Short mmCIF file of C-alpha atoms in Angstrom, two decimals:
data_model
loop_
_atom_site.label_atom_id
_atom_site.label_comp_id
_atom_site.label_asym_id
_atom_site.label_seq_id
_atom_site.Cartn_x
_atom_site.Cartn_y
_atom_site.Cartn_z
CA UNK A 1 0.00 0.00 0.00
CA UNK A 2 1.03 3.11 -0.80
CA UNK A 3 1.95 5.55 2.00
CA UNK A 4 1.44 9.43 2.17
CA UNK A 5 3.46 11.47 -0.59
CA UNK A 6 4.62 14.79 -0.36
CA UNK A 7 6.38 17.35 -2.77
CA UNK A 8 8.98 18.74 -2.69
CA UNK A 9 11.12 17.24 -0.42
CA UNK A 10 13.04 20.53 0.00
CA UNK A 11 12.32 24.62 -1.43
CA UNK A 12 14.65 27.67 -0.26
CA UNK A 13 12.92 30.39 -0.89
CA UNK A 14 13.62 34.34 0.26
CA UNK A 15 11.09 36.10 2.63
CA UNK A 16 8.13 37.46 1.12
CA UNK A 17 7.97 35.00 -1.42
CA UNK A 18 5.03 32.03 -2.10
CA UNK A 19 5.48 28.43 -1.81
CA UNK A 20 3.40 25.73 -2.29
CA UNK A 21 2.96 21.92 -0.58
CA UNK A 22 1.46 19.17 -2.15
CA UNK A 23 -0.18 16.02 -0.56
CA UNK A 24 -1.50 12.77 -1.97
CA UNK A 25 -3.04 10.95 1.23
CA UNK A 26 -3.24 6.75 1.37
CA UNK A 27 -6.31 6.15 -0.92
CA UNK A 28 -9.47 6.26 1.29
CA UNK A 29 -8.26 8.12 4.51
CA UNK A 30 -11.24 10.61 4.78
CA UNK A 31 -8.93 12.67 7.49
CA UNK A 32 -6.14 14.74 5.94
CA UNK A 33 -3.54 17.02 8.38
CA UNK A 34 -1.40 19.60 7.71
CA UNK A 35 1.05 20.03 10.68
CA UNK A 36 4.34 22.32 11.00
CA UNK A 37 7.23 20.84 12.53
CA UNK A 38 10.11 23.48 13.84
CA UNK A 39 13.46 22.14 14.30
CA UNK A 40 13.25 20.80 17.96
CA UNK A 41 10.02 20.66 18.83
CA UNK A 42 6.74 18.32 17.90
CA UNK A 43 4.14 18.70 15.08
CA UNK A 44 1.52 21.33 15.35
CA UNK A 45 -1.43 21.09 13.91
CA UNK A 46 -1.76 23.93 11.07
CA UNK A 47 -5.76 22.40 9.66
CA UNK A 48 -7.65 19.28 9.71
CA UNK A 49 -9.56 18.51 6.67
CA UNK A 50 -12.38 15.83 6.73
CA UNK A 51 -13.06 14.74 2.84
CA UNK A 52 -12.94 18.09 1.69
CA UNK A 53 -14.59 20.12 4.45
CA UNK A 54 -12.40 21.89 6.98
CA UNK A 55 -12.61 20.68 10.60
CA UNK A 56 -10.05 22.51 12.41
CA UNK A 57 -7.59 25.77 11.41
CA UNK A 58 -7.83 27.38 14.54
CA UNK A 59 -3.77 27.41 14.11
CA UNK A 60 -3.51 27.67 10.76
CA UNK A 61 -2.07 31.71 10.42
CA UNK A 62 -4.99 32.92 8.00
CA UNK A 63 -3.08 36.10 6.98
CA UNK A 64 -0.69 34.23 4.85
CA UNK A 65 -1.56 30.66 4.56
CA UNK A 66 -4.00 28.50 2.95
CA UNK A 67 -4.93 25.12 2.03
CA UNK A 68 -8.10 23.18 0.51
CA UNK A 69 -8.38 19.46 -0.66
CA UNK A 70 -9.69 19.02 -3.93
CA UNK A 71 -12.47 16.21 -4.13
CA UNK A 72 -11.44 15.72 -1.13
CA UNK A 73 -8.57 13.88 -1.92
CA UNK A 74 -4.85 15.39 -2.50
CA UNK A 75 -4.24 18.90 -1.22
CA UNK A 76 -2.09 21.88 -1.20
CA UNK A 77 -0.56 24.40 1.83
CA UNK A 78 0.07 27.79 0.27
CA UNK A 79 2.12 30.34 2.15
CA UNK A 80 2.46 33.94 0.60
CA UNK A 81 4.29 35.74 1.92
CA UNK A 82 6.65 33.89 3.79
CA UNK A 83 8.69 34.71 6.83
CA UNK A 84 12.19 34.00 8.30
CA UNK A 85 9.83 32.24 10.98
CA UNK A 86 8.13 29.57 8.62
CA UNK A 87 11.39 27.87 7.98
CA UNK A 88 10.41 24.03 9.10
CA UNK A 89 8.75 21.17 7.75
CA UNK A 90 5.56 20.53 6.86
CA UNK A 91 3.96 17.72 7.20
CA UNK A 92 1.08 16.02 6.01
CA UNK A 93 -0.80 13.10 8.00
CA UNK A 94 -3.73 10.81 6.89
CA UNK A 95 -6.05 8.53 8.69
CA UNK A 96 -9.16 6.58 8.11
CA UNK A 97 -11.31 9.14 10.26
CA UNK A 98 -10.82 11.65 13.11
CA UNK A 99 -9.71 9.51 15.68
CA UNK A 100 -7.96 6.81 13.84
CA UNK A 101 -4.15 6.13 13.39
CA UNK A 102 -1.82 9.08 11.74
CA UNK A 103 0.06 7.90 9.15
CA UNK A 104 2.91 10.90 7.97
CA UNK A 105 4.40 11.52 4.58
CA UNK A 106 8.13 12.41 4.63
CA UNK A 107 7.50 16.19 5.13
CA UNK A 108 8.65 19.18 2.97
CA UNK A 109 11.82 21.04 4.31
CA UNK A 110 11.18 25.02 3.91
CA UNK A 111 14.17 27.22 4.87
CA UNK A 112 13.19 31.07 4.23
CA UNK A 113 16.01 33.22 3.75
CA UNK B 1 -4.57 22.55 29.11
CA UNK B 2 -4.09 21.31 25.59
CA UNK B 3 -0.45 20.79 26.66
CA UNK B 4 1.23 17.40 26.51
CA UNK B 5 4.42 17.99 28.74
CA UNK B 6 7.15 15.43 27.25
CA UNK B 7 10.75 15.08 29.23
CA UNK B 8 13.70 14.32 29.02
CA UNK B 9 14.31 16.55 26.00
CA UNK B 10 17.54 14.05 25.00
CA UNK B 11 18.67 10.76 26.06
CA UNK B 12 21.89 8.77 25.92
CA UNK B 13 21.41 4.98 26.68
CA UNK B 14 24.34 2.41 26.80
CA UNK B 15 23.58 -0.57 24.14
CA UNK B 16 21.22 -3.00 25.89
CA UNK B 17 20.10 -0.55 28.63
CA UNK B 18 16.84 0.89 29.42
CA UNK B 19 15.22 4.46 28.10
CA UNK B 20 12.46 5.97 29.28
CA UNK B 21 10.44 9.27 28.25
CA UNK B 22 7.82 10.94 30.47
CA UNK B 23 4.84 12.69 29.64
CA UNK B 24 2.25 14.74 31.16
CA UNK B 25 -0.86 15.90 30.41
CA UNK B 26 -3.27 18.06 31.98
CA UNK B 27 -6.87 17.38 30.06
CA UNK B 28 -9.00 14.62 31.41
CA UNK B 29 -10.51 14.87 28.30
CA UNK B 30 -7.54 13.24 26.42
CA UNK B 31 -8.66 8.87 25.85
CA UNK B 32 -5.91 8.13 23.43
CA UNK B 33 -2.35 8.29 24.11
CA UNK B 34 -0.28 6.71 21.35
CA UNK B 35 3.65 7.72 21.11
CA UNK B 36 5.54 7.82 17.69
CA UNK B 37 8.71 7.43 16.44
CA UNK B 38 10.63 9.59 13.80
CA UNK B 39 14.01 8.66 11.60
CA UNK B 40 16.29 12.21 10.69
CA UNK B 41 14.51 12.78 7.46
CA UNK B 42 11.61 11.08 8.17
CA UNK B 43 7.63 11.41 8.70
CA UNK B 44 6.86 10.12 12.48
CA UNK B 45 5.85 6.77 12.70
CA UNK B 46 3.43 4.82 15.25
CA UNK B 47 4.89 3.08 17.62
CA UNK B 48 2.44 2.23 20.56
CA UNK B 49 -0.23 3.31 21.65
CA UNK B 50 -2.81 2.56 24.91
CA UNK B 51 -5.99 4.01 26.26
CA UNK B 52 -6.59 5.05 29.95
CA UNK B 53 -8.72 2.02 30.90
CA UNK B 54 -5.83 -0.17 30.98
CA UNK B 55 -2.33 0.15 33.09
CA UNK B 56 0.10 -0.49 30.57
CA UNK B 57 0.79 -2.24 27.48
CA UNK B 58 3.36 -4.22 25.87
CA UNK B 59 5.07 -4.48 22.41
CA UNK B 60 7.95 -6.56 21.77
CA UNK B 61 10.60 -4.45 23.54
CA UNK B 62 8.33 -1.29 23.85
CA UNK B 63 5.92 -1.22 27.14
CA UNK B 64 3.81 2.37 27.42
CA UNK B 65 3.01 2.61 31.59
CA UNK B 66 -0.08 4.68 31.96
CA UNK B 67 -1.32 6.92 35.26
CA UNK B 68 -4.52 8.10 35.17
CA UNK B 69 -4.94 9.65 38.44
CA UNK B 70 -1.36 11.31 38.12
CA UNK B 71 -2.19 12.00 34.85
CA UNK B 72 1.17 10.69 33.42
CA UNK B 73 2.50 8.11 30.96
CA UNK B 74 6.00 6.65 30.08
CA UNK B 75 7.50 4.65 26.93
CA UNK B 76 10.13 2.22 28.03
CA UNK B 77 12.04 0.70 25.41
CA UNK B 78 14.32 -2.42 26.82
CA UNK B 79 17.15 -3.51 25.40
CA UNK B 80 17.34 -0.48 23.71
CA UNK B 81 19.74 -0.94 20.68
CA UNK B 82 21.11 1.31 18.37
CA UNK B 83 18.61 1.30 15.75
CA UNK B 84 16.27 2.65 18.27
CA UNK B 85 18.05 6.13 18.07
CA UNK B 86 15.54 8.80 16.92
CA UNK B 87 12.99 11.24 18.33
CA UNK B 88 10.24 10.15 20.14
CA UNK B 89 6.93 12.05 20.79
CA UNK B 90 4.43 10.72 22.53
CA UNK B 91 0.59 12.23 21.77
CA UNK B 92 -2.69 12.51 23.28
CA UNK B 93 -6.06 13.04 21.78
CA UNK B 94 -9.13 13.93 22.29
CA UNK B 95 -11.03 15.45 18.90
CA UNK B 96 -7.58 16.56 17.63
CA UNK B 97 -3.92 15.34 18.61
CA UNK B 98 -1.55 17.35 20.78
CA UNK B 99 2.16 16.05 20.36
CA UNK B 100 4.99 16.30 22.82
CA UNK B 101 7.48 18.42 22.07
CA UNK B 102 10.04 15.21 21.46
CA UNK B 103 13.42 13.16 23.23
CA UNK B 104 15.76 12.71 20.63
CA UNK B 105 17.26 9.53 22.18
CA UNK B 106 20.68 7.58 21.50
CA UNK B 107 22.04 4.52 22.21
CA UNK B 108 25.22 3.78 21.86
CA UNK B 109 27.05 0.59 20.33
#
């Protein structure tokens, strides 16, 4: 089975500029995450998508990024414009509902210069 | 509330010894506790996981202890060998998960 895939891998990008994060979730997890991971410390939860409605961006910083899940599968994290501060990685989770197991794609490494 | 309180923050373990990560958590609300396990340049991984009506669990070399009225839980990995070295968060959920903030553990050879 195929796991959670994420692109790219890495982007440098300078402050103030956009960037973009893609996610393909395991086929039929309902529940897709977005969470930010700084150097050091544990995932936060950035929004919670359940097939394509959102359930939770309570922490997601409105001001400069986004994200929606098409057809409520795959799904993209905008940020525009970035900050020194967003440098981390991002990863996206899936799971078969709310409550059920996370299972993480590799993450994509941001660095903002 | 929403806090899950994780220590140590790093951990050095002698080949074949014992490591053990604490957590804490505030929210009687939480009913899932699982802990994960991430590789440098990896996507976190479940490990374990237990819910508060039982004591403690066991999995191979991994054994979570739970505390409900002190409102604490542990991961104990025995034997610990080297591949075990990584970061470990453990979790707790409720409608959404809150993660530790992580024990990057080693063990050495």
């Amino acid at each position: 089975e195929a796991g959670v895939a994420q692109s790219p891998r890495y982007k440098i990008i300078e402050k103030r500029q956009s960037v973009a994060f893609w996610c393909n979730p395991i086929s039929g997890h309902a529940t897709l995450y977005w969470y930010q991971q700084i150097l050091g410390q544990g995932p936060k939860l950035l929004i919670q998508f359940q097939n394509n409605g959102v359930v939770d961006d309570s922490q997601l910083p409105k001001d400069r990024f986004s994200a929606e899940r098409l057809k409520g599968v795959d799904s993209t994290l905008k940020i525009q414009p970035a900050k020194l501060e967003d440098s981390a990685v991002y990863l996206c989770a899936s799971s078969l509902g709310p409550s059920g197991e996370l299972f993480f794609g590799e993450g994509s490494r941001l660095t903002v210069l | 509330q929403q806090q899950v309180k994780q220590s140590p923050q790093s951990l050095i373990v002698q080949k074949g010894g014992i490591s053990i990560i604490n957590c804490a958590y505030e929210n009687t609300a939480f009913d899932y506790f699982p802990w994960y396990q991430q590789f440098p340049g990896k996507g976190p991984a479940l490990l374990i996981a237990i819910r508060p009506d039982v004591s403690e669990k066991k999995e191979g070399r991994f054994t979570i202890s739970f505390n409900k009225s002190a409102k604490q839980f542990s991961l104990h990995i025995m034997d610990s060998q080297p591949g075990d070295s990584a970061t470990y968060f453990c979790a707790a959920w409720t409608y959404k998960y809150i993660f530790g903030t992580g024990t990057r553990l080693k063990v050495l050879a």
